[in-house]
Coordinates of C-alpha atoms in Angstrom, one line a residue:
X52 CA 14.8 -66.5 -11.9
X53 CA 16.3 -63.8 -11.4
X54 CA 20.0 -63.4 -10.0
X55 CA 21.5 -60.3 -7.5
X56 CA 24.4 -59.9 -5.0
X57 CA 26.9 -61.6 -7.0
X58 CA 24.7 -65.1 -7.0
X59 CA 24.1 -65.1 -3.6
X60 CA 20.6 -64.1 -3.7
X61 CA 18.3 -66.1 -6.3
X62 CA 14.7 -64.7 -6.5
X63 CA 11.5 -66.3 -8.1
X64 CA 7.9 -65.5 -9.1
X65 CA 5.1 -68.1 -9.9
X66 CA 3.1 -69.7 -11.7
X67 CA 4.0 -69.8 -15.1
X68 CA 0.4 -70.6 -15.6
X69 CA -0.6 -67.6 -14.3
X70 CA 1.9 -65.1 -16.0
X71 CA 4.7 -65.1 -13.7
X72 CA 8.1 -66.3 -14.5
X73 CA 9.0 -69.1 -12.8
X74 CA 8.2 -72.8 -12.0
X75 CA 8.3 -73.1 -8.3
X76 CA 7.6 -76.6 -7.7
X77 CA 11.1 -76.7 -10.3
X78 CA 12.5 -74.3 -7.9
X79 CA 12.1 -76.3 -5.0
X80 CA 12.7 -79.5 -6.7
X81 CA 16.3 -78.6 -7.7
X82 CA 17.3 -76.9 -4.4
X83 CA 16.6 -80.5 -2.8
X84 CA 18.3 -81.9 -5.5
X85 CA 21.5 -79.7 -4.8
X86 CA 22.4 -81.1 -1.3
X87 CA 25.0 -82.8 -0.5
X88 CA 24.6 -83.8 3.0
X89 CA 21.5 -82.5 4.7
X90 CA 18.3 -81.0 4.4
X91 CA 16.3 -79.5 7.5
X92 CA 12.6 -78.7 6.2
X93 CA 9.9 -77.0 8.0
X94 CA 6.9 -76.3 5.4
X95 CA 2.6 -76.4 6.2
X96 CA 1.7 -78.4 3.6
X97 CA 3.4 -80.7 1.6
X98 CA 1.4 -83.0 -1.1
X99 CA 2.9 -82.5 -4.4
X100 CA 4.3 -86.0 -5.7
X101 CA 7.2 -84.3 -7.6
X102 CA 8.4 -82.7 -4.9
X103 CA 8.0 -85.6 -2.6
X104 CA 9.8 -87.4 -5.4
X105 CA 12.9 -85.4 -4.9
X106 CA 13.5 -85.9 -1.4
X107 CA 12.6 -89.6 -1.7
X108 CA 15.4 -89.6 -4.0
X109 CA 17.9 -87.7 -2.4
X110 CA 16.6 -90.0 1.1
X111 CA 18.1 -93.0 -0.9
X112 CA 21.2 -91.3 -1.9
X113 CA 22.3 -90.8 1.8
X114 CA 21.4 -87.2 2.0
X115 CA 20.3 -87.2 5.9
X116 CA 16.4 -85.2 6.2
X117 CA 14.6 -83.8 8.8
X118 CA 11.3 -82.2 8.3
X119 CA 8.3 -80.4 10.3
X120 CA 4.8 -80.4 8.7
X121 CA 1.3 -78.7 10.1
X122 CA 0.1 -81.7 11.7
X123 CA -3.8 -80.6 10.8
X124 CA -3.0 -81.9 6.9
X125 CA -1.9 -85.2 7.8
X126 CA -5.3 -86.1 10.3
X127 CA -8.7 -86.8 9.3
X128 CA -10.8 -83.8 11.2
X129 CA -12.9 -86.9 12.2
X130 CA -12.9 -90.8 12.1
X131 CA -13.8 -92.7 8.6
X132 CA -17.4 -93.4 7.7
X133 CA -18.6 -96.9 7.8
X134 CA -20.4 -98.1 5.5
X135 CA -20.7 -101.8 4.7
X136 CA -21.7 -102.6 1.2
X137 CA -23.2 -105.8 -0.6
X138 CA -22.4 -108.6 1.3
X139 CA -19.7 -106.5 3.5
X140 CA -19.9 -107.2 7.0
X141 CA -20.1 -104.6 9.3
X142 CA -16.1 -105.8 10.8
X143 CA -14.9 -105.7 6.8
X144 CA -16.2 -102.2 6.3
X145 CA -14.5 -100.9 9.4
X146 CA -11.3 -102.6 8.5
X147 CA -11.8 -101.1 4.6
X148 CA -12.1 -97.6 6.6
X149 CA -9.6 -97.9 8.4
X150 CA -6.7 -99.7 5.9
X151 CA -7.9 -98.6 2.2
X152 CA -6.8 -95.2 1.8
X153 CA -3.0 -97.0 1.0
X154 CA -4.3 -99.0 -1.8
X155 CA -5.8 -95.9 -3.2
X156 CA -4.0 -95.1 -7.2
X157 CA -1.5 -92.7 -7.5
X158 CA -3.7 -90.1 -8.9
X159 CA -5.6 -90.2 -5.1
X160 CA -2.7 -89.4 -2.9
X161 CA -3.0 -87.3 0.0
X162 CA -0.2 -85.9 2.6
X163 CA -0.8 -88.9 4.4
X164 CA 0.5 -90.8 1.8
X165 CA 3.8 -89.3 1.1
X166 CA 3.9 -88.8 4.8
X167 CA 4.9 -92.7 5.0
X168 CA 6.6 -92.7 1.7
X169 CA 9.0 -90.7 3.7
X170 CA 9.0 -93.0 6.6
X171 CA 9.7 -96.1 4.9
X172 CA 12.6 -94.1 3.2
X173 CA 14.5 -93.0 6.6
X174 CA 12.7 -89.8 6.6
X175 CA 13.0 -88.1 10.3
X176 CA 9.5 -86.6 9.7
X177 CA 7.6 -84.6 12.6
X178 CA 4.2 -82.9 12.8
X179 CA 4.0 -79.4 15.1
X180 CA 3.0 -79.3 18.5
X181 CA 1.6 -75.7 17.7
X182 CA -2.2 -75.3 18.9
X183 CA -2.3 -72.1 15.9
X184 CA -0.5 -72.4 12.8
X185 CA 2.3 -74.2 11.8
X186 CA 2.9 -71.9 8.9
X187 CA 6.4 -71.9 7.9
X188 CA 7.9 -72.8 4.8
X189 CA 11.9 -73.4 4.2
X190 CA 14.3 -75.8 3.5
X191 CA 18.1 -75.3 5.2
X192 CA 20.6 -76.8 2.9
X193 CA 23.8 -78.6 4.0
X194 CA 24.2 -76.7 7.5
X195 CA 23.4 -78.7 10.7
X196 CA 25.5 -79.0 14.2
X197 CA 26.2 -75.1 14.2
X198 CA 28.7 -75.3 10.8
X199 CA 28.1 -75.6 7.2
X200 CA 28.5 -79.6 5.5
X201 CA 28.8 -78.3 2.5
X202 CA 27.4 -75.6 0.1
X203 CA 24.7 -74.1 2.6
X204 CA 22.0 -72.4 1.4
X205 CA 18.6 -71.1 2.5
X206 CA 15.2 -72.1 0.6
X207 CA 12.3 -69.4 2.0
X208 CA 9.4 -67.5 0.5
X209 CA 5.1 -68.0 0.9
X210 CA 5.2 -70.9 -1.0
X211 CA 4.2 -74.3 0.2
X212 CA 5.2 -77.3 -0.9
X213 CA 1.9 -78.4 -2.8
X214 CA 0.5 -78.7 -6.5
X215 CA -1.6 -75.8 -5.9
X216 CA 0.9 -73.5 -4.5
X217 CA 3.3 -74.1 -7.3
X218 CA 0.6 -74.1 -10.2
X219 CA -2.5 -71.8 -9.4
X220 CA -1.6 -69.7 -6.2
X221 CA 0.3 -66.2 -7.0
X222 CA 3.7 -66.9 -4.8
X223 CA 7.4 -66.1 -4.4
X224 CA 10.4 -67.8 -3.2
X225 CA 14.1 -67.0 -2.5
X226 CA 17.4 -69.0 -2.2
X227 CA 20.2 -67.3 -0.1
X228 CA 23.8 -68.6 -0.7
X229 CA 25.3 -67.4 2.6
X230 CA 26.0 -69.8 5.4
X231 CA 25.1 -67.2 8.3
X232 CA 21.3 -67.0 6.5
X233 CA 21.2 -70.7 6.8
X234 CA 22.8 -70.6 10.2
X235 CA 20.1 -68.2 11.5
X236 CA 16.9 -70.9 10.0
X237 CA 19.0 -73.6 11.3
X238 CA 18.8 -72.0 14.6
X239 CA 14.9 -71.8 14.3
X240 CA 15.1 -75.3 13.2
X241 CA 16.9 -76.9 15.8
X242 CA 13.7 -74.7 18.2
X243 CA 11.2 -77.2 16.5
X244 CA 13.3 -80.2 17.3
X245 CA 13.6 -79.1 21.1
X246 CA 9.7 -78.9 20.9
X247 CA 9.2 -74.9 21.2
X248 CA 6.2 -74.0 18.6
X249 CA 4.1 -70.9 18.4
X250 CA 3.1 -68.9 21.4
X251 CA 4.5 -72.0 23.4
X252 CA 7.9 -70.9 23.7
X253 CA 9.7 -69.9 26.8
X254 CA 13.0 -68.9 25.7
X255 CA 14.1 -64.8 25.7
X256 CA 16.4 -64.2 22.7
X257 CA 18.3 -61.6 21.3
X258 CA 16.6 -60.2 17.8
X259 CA 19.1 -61.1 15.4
X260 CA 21.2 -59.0 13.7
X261 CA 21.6 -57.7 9.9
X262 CA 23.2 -59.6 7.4
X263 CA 25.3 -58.4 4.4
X264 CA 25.4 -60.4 1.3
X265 CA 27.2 -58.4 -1.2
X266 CA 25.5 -54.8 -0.6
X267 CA 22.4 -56.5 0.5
X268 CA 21.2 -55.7 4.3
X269 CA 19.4 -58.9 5.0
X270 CA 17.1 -59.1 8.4
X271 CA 15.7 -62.5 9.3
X272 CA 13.1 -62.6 12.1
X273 CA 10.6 -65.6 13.3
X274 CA 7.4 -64.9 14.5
X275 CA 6.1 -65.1 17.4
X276 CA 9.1 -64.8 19.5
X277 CA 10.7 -62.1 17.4
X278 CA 7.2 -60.0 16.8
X279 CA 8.0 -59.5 13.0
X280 CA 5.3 -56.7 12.8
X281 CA 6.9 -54.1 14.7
X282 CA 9.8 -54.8 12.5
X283 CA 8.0 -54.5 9.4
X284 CA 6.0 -50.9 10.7
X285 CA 9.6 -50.2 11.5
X286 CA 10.7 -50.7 7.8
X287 CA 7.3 -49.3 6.5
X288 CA 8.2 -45.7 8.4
X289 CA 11.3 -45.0 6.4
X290 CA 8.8 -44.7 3.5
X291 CA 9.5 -41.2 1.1
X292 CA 7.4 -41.8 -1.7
X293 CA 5.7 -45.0 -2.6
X294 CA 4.7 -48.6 -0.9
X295 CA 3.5 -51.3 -3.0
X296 CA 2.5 -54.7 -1.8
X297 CA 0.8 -58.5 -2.9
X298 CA -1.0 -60.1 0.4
X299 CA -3.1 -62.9 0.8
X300 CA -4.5 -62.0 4.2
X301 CA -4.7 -58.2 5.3
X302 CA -6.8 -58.3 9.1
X303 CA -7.8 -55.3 10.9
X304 CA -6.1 -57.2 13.7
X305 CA -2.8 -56.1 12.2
X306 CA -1.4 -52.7 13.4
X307 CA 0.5 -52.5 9.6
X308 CA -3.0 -51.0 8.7
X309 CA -2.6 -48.2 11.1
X310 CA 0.7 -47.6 9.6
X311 CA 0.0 -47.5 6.3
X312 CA -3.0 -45.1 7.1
X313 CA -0.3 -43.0 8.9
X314 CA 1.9 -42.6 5.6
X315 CA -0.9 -42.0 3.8
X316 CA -1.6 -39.1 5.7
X317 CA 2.1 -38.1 5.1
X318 CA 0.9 -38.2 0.9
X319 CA 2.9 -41.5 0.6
X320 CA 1.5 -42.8 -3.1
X321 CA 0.2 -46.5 -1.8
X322 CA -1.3 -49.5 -3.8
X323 CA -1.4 -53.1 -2.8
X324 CA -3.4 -56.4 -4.0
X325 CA -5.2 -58.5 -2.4
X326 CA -6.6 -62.1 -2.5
X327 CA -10.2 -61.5 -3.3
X328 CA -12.0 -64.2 -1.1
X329 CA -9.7 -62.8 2.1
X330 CA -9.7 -58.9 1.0
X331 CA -13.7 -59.3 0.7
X332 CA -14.1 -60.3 4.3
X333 CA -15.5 -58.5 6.9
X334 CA -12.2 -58.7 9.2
X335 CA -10.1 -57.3 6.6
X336 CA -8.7 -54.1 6.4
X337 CA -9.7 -53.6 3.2
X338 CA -12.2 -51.0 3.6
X339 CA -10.4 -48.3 6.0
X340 CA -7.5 -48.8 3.6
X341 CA -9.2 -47.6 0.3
X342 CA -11.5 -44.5 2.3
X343 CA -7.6 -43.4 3.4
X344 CA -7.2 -43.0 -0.3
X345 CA -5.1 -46.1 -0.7
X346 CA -5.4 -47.6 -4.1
X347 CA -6.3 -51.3 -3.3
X348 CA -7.3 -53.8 -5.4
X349 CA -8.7 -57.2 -5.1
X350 CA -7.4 -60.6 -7.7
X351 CA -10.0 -61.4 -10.0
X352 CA -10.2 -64.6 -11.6
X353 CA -11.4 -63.4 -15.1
X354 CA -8.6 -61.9 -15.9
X355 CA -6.3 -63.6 -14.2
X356 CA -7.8 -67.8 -15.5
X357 CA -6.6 -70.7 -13.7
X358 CA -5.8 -68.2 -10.9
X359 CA -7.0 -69.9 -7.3
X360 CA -5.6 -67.4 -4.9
X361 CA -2.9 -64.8 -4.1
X362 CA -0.9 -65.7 -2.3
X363 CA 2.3 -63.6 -1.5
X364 CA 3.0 -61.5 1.6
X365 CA 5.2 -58.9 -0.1
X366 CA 6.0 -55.2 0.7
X367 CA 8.4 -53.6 -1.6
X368 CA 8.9 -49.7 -0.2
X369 CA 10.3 -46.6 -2.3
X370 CA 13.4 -48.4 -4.2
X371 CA 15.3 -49.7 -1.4
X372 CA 13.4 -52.0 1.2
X373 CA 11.5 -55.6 0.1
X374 CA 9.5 -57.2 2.9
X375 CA 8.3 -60.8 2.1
X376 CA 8.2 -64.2 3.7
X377 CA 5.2 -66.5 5.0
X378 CA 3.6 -64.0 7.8
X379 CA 0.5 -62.9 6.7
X380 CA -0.7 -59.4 8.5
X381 CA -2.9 -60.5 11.0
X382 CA -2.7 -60.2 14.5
X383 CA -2.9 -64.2 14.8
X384 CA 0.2 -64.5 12.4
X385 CA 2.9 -62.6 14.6
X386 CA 1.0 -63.5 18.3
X387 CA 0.6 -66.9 17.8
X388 CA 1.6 -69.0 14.5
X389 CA 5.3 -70.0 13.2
X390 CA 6.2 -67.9 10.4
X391 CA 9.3 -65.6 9.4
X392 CA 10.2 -62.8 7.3
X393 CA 12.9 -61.6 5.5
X394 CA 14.1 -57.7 5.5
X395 CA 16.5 -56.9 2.3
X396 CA 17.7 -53.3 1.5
X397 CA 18.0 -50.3 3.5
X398 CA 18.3 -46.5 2.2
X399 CA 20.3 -45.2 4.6
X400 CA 24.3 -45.6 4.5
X401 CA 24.6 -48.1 7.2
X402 CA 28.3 -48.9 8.9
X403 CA 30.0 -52.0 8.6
X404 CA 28.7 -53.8 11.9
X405 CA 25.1 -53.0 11.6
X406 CA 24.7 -54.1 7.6
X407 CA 26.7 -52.2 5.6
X408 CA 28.1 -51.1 3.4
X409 CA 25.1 -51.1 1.1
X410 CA 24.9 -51.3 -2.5
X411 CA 21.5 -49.2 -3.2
X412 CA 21.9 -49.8 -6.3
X413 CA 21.8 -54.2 -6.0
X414 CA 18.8 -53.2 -3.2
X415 CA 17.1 -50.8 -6.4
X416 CA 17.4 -54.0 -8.8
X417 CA 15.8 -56.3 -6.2
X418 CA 13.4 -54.2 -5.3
X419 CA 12.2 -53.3 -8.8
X420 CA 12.0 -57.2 -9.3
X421 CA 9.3 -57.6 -7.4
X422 CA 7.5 -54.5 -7.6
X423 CA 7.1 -55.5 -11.4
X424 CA 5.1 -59.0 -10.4
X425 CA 3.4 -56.7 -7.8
X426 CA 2.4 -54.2 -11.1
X427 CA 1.6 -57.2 -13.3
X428 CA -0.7 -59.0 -10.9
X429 CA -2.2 -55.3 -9.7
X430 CA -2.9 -55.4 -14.1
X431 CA -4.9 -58.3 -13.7
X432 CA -6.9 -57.3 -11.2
X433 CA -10.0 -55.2 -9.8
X434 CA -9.9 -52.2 -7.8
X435 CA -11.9 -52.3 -4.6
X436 CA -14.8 -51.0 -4.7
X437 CA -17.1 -50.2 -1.4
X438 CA -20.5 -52.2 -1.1

């Protein structure tokens, strides 16, 4: 963990299995474990047990829980095979089909599982209504109605709430201590509950505004309403010497490629990671990125063991701006799915009611946090080469 802004801004790196610092299903797990009245949840995937365990536990306690999930993990993609065996009937192997999966051991869990753990425990739990991607992934702690119930705080990042995520996928999550970050997820939150998802929503609203947490500009947007890639080509152009960046899915349906082409042609020193398997595809923009002289590499799993895939969406420009949050950069993650980033830094001196005063020096020590993970993982890794 690492700790800026006065302990208002917590930031974290995982695996530990794979190198990185910190235990993010531990992470998670002790945010939950830190309310004290409520806990508003919008995350994909959820199947890790531990976590589960913690907001069982704080379900019991009184601690009052909504949460969104990606509907697509908790349904079959098709009815159960029926198979009757011995002297099964064809009714009892239909009924085994359709009633077994509960008596399955622990170790055989799926979503669906903890999905009514959480019911039976008062759980208000909702799946999407989102035809794309329900993609987020954040917790809002103790801040519900439009005021704060207690210590609120903000859980974000590209990590989602499963055993894979926290143990073999490359990720990063952040915890703001600041009731007006909370109180800008909240507002996303209470969205969901009104039934607005993905390209479905109707309502025109402002872009919010810029947060300072001790020194630290913070911008919060939500895809798709807010179009979080203009805002992060707008970020990208204030480039003077160097972009680095960790993504899992870089598409040639994203117009960030044509920016970062652009700033290379303005000798910006570029180099970025990708996720192997989504860097490799045809769709990606991995090609045009390296023949612009764009020092990309791709995450190999021999030197990186136990590594399943990266899985970050991080931008980390010159010593002042980090991008990161759960939007890939594809032109299908900011038109259509749920997600949301998060802006901190700026290099320019900005006035008190636009983000300042900033503290370039508490954006330099942020920055240089996660350009490190973005050097060690880059360490580990292959540079592209064209086939």
């Amino acid at each position: 963990m690492a700790i800026f802004a006065q302990g208002k801004i917590e930031a974290f790196c995982g695996p530990v299995e794979l190198g990185a610092p910190d235990n993010l299903e531990q992470v998670i797990v002790e945010f939950i474990r830190g309310a004290k009245k409520t806990l508003d949840i919008a995350v994909q995937e959820l199947d890790s047990e531990v976590i589960a365990q913690a907001l069982l536990d704080a379900a019991l306690k009184g601690i009052s829980i909504r949460m969104f999930m990606e509907q697509d993990y908790l349904r079959a993609e098709q009815p159960p095979k029926v198979a009757p065996k011995g002297s099964q009937t064809q009714r009892d192997a239909e009924l085994a089909a359709q009633w077994d999966e509960q008596r399955r051991p622990a170790s055989l869990r799926t979503n669906r599982d903890i999905l009514a753990a959480l019911l039976r425990c008062g759980v208000d739990v909702k799946a999407d209504l989102n035809p794309a991607i329900f993609h987020q992934k954040f917790i809002v702690r103790d801040y519900r109605g439009g005021k704060s119930v207690g210590n609120a705080a903000l859980l974000t990042g590209s990590t989602n709430f499963t055993e894979t995520d926290t143990h073999k996928n490359l990720n990063h999550a952040i915890v703001f201590h600041d009731y007006r970050v909370a109180r800008a997820y909240a507002g996303e939150f209470e969205e969901l509950m009104g039934g607005t998802f993905g390209a479905l929503r109707l309502r025109e609203e402002d872009l919010p505004g810029t947060i300072n947490i001790k020194g630290v500009p913070v911008r919060i947007l939500f895809a798709p309403d807010d179009h979080p890639e203009l805002e992060i080509i707008k970020q990208m152009l204030k480039a003077r010497s160097r972009l680095d960046f960790a993504i899992f899915t870089f598409a040639v349906s994203s117009g960030i490629d044509d920016a970062l082409l652009m700033l290379r042609l303005a000798d910006i020193d570029i180099q970025g990671v990708l996720d192997a398997a989504q860097g490799g595809s045809d769709w990606a923009a991995t090609p045009w990125l390296h023949k612009a002289g764009i020092k990309v590499f791709l995450s190999d799993k021999d030197k990186l063991p136990g590594l399943r895939k990266l899985h970050h969406k991080l931008m980390v420009i010159d010593d002042d701006i980090i991008i990161a949050g759960s939007m890939n950069y594809t032109g299908p993650a900011n038109d259509y799915n749920d997600e949301n980033i998060f802006v901190l830094g700026n290099p320019y001196d900005l006035p008190k009611g636009e983000g300042g005063p900033v503290d370039h020096v508490e954006c330099k020590a942020i920055a240089t946090f996660f350009r490190n993970e973005i050097e060690r993982i880059v360490a580990k890794s292959s540079r592209f080469v064209p086939g």
